[in-house]
């Protein structure tokens, strides 16, 4: 069955501002139907890495918050911590970054909650029994919320082709361990040229997988006096990724998943896990603004590849992502972007990432009956 995707342009006038249109869009898409009276409503958003400027403007979040309150819900705005070290690796840094980027209570009208806790370990194992995972690890605040509203900045992505509702939920609600399991099948690795053998990671490893050994002969070292180096026991490592954040030298690195179709399938399975029990209590809103060629996780944002298009909403995460990909691909590309000089490119996503089969995430989500790639676009 085709999903219904509601769309509003960015056109506005005196008696119909964009803020008013966002609220009407959410309501038309069925927001009131997914909110329980006095229920906790998680608004999943990407707060943006420090230095990034393409994320959803906090002012545009307030109409959704107000609509949830009017429907009788108790909204909170949430995201989970990052796998990689940065300005969002723990809840203290994450909240400071969110507030720096404008997500203050006075602006958004709701409290900020980091979904997987102070250090990325506040998680719930959700049974999915799918191809890659029997269980997935989701931030507890997401699992325990009564309703889920995804606010995703639709943009391109260097591993998934694009990031929309599926990625915002699949990757964005996962705990640190959950993110690690999506990105890699193996334990982290030690960067010998950075490791000084200080042992800080040993204190953080609950599995006893960190071992201090003699530095291999001829191995690069940060200085000649460093004779010891860490080694990770692959059999003992649980993939929690605590060592990555613990290392003061940045000497523990992620073994990034090289099989991109497999990575996308893993991400989709996490989407299924995050939506478990909330299939009829979830709403997805994608912002087609500042459509940058890479993820908002970078501490910068490149020029948008097409002009601003509008905002979409749906109860079907697959249909809304398909509609957004089609809307982007239907636009002329901007010569001020990385697509300058490429000529006609009906598929903007492949023009930027020719090696990525971005449709795999949509096809696999359809196979798992998370939603439908067929849709009807209804303008509000």
mmCIF file with all atom_site columns, C-alpha atoms in Angstrom, residues 34-42 74 76 141-148 277-278 280-282:
data_model
loop_
_atom_site.group_PDB
_atom_site.id
_atom_site.type_symbol
_atom_site.label_atom_id
_atom_site.label_alt_id
_atom_site.label_comp_id
_atom_site.label_asym_id
_atom_site.label_entity_id
_atom_site.label_seq_id
_atom_site.pdbx_PDB_ins_code
_atom_site.Cartn_x
_atom_site.Cartn_y
_atom_site.Cartn_z
_atom_site.occupancy
_atom_site.B_iso_or_equiv
_atom_site.pdbx_formal_charge
_atom_site.auth_seq_id
_atom_site.auth_comp_id
_atom_site.auth_asym_id
_atom_site.auth_atom_id
_atom_site.pdbx_PDB_model_num
ATOM 1  C CA . UNK A 1 34  ? 0.201  9.056  17.812 1.00 0.00 ? 34  UNK A CA 1
ATOM 2  C CA . UNK A 1 35  ? 0.259  11.054 21.057 1.00 0.00 ? 35  UNK A CA 1
ATOM 3  C CA . UNK A 1 36  ? -1.021 9.528  24.276 1.00 0.00 ? 36  UNK A CA 1
ATOM 4  C CA . UNK A 1 37  ? -2.679 11.747 26.884 1.00 0.00 ? 37  UNK A CA 1
ATOM 5  C CA . UNK A 1 38  ? 0.122  12.722 29.311 1.00 0.00 ? 38  UNK A CA 1
ATOM 6  C CA . UNK A 1 39  ? 2.400  10.342 27.425 1.00 0.00 ? 39  UNK A CA 1
ATOM 7  C CA . UNK A 1 40  ? 6.122  10.964 26.961 1.00 0.00 ? 40  UNK A CA 1
ATOM 8  C CA . UNK A 1 41  ? 6.847  11.967 23.374 1.00 0.00 ? 41  UNK A CA 1
ATOM 9  C CA . UNK A 1 42  ? 10.447 11.680 22.152 1.00 0.00 ? 42  UNK A CA 1
ATOM 10 C CA . UNK A 1 74  ? 4.821  15.614 27.214 1.00 0.00 ? 74  UNK A CA 1
ATOM 11 C CA . UNK A 1 76  ? 11.292 16.032 25.125 1.00 0.00 ? 76  UNK A CA 1
ATOM 12 C CA . UNK A 1 141 ? 14.866 7.162  26.560 1.00 0.00 ? 141 UNK A CA 1
ATOM 13 C CA . UNK A 1 142 ? 13.649 6.183  23.078 1.00 0.00 ? 142 UNK A CA 1
ATOM 14 C CA . UNK A 1 143 ? 12.460 2.731  24.116 1.00 0.00 ? 143 UNK A CA 1
ATOM 15 C CA . UNK A 1 144 ? 10.628 3.999  27.197 1.00 0.00 ? 144 UNK A CA 1
ATOM 16 C CA . UNK A 1 145 ? 8.935  6.924  25.472 1.00 0.00 ? 145 UNK A CA 1
ATOM 17 C CA . UNK A 1 146 ? 5.284  6.449  24.576 1.00 0.00 ? 146 UNK A CA 1
ATOM 18 C CA . UNK A 1 147 ? 5.563  8.113  21.153 1.00 0.00 ? 147 UNK A CA 1
ATOM 19 C CA . UNK A 1 148 ? 8.331  8.964  18.700 1.00 0.00 ? 148 UNK A CA 1
ATOM 20 C CA . UNK A 1 277 ? 6.058  -1.312 19.714 1.00 0.00 ? 277 UNK A CA 1
ATOM 21 C CA . UNK A 1 278 ? 5.717  2.184  18.252 1.00 0.00 ? 278 UNK A CA 1
ATOM 22 C CA . UNK A 1 280 ? 1.359  3.190  15.225 1.00 0.00 ? 280 UNK A CA 1
ATOM 23 C CA . UNK A 1 281 ? 2.797  5.861  17.497 1.00 0.00 ? 281 UNK A CA 1
ATOM 24 C CA . UNK A 1 282 ? 5.521  7.323  15.296 1.00 0.00 ? 282 UNK A CA 1
#
